[in-house]
Coordinates of C-alpha atoms in Angstrom, one line a residue:
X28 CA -48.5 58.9 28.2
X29 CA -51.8 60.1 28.3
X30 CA -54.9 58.1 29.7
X31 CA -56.3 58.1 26.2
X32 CA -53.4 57.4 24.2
X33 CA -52.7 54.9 26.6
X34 CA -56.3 53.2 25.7
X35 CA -55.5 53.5 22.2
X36 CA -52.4 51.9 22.0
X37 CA -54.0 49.2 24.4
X38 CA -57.1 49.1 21.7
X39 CA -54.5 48.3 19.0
X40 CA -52.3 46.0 20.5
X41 CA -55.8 43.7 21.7
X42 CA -56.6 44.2 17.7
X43 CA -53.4 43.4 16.3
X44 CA -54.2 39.6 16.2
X45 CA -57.8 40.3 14.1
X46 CA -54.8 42.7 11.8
X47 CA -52.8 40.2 11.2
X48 CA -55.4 37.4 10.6
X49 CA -56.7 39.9 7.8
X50 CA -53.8 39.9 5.7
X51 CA -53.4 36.3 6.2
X52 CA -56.6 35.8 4.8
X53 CA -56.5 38.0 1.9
X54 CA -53.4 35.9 0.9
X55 CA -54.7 33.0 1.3
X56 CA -58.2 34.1 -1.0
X57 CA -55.3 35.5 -3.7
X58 CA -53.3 32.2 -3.1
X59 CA -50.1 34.3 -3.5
X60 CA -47.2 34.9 -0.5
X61 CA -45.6 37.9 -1.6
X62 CA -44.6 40.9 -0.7
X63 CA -47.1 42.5 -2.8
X64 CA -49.8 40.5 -1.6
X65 CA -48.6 41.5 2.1
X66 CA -48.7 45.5 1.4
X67 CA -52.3 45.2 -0.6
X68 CA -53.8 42.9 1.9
X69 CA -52.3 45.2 4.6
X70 CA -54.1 48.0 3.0
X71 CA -57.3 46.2 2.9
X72 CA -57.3 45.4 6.3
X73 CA -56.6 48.7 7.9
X74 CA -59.5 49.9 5.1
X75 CA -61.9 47.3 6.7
X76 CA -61.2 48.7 10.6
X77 CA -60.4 52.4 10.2
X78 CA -62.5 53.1 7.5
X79 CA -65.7 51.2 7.7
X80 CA -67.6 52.4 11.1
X81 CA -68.1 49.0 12.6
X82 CA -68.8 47.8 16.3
X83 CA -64.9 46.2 17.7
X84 CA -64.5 43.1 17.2
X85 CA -64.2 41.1 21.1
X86 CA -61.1 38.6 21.0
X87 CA -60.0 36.7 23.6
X88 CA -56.9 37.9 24.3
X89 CA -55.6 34.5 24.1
X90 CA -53.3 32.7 21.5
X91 CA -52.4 29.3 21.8
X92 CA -49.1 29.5 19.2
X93 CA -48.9 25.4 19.7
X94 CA -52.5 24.7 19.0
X95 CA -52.1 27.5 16.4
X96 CA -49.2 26.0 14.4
X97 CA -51.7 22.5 14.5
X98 CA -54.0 24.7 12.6
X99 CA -52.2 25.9 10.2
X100 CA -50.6 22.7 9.3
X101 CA -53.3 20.9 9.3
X102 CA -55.1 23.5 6.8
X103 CA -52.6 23.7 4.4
X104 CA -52.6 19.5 4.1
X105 CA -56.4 19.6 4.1
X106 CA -55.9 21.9 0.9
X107 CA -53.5 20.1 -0.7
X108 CA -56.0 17.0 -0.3
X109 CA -59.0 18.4 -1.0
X110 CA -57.6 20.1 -4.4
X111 CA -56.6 16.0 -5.0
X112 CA -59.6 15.1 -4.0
X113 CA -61.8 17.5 -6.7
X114 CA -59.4 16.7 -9.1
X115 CA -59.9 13.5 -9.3
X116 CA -64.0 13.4 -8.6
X117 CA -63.6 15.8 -12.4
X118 CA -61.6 13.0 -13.7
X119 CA -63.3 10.3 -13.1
X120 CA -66.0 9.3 -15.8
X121 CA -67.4 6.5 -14.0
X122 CA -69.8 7.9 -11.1
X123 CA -71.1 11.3 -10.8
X124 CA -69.5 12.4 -7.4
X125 CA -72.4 13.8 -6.1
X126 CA -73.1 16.7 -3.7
X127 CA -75.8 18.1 -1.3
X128 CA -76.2 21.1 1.0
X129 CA -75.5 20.2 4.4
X130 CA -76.4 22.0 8.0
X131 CA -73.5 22.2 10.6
X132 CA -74.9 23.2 14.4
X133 CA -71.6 24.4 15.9
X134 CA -70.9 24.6 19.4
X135 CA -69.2 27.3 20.8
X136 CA -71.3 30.8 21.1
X137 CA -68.6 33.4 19.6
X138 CA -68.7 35.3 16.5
X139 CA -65.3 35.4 15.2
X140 CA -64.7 31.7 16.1
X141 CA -68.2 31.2 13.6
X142 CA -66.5 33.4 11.2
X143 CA -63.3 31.9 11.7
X144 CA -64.9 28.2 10.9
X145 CA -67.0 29.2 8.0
X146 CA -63.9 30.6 6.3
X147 CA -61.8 27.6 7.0
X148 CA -64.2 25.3 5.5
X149 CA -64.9 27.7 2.5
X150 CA -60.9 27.9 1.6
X151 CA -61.2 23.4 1.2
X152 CA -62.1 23.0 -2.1
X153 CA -65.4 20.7 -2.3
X154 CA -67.2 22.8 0.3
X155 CA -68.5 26.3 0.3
X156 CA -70.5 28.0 2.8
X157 CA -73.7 29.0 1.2
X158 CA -75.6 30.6 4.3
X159 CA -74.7 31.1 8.0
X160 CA -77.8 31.0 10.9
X161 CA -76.3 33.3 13.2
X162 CA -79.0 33.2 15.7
X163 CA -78.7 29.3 16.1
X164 CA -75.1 28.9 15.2
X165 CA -75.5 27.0 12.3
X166 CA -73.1 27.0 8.8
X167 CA -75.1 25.9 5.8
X168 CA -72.6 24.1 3.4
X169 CA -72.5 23.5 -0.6
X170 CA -70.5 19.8 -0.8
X171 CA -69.5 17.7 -3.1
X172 CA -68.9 14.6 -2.7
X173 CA -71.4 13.5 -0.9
X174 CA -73.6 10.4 -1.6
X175 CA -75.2 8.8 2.0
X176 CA -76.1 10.1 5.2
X177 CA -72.8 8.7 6.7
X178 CA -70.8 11.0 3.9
X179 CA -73.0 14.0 5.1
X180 CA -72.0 13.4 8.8
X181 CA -68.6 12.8 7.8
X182 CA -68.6 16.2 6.6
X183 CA -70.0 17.6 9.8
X184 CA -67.2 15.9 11.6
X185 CA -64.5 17.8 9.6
X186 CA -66.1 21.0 10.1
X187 CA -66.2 20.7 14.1
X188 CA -62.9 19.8 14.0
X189 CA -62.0 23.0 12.2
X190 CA -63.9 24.4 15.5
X191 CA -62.5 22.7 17.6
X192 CA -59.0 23.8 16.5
X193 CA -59.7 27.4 15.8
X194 CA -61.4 27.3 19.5
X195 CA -58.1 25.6 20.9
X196 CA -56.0 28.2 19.3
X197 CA -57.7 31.7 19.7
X198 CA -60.5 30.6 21.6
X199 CA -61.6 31.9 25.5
X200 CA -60.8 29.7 28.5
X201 CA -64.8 30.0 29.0
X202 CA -65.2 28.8 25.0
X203 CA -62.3 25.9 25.8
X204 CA -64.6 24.4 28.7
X205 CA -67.8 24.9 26.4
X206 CA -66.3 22.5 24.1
X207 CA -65.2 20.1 26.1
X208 CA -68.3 19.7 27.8
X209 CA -70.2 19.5 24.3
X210 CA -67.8 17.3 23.0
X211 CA -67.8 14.9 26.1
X212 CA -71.8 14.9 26.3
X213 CA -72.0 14.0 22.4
X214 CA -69.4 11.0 23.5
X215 CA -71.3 10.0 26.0
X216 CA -74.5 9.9 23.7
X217 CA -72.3 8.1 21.1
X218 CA -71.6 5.5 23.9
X219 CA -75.3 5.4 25.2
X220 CA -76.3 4.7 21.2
X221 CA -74.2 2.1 20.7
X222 CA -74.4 0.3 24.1
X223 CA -78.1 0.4 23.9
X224 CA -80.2 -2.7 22.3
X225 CA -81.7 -2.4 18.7
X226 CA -85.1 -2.1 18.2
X227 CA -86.6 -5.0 18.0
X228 CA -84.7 -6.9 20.1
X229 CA -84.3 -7.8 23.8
X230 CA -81.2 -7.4 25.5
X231 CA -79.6 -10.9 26.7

């Protein structure tokens, strides 16, 4: 095999995963598993890299299938609960359920894995990503549902969580210890908040 066949085959095979996560997504936007969705989707996705002359995308090269399966799991049950969810904020009469555009400062510097969140939290019904700060790594998010401050951060929470999963399973060793140091410094501030005296008041 020649040297650069040999780099395209390697080329492919390092962009396989970015394929296959293509037609998963256009699937999952159709909301149909079949065959037909397969072929179309697969379609789509070898239109958007052959066709389209854009930069390659940088993976990893790592795939955690444990960490992976948790995601997808845990995706389809966070569908299933937010479509219960939305139905019943329409349903019920009594309360508006409210709503309120909320900014997300994620934590790990890489592209796809911001791509990869914003999508995730898009496919939940009662959030929708309405604009993405690249530069500072921040997802701007249409929600409903919302009605306090503490709602609002509850909804942050979710959404790291998608990043901390995505991160876990396709995510760099480098990315890994990113997050764990973000995730034990904003612990350790958590701590520092609540071990600390209120205002007002000396400590005894």
């Amino acid at each position: 095999m020649s040297p650069s066949r040999r780099s395209q085959v390697s080329l492919f095979l390092h962009q396989l995963p970015f394929l296959v996560w293509l037609v998963a997504l256009w699937m999952m936007l159709w909301g149909q598993f079949t065959w037909l969705a397969f072929l179309t989707g697969l379609v789509a996705a070898i239109v958007v890299t052959r066709v389209f002359r854009l930069p390659p995308v940088e993976l990893s090269g790592r795939i955690n299938l444990w960490y992976g399966l948790i995601f997808v799991v845990t995706f389809l049950g966070a569908v299933i609960r937010g479509s219960l969810i939305v139905a019943w904020q329409v349903l019920d009469v009594r309360r508006q359920p409210g709503a309120a555009i909320i900014a997300v400062p994620l934590r790990v510097d890489d592209d796809v894995i911001m791509a990869h969140t914003a999508v995730t939290a898009s496919l939940i019904p009662g959030s929708l990503i309405v604009d993405v700060d690249r530069e500072n790594r921040t997802l701007y998010l249409h929600t409903i549902g919302v009605r306090s401050d503490e709602d609002a951060e509850h909804q942050r929470r979710v959404v790291l969580g998608w990043e901390a999963r995505i991160t876990r399973a396709v995510g760099s060793r480098e990315e890994l210890q990113e997050l764990r140091a973000k995730i034990a410094e904003s612990e350790a501030d958590a701590r520092r908040a609540t071990e600390s005296p209120r205002e007002g008041r000396t400590p005894l």
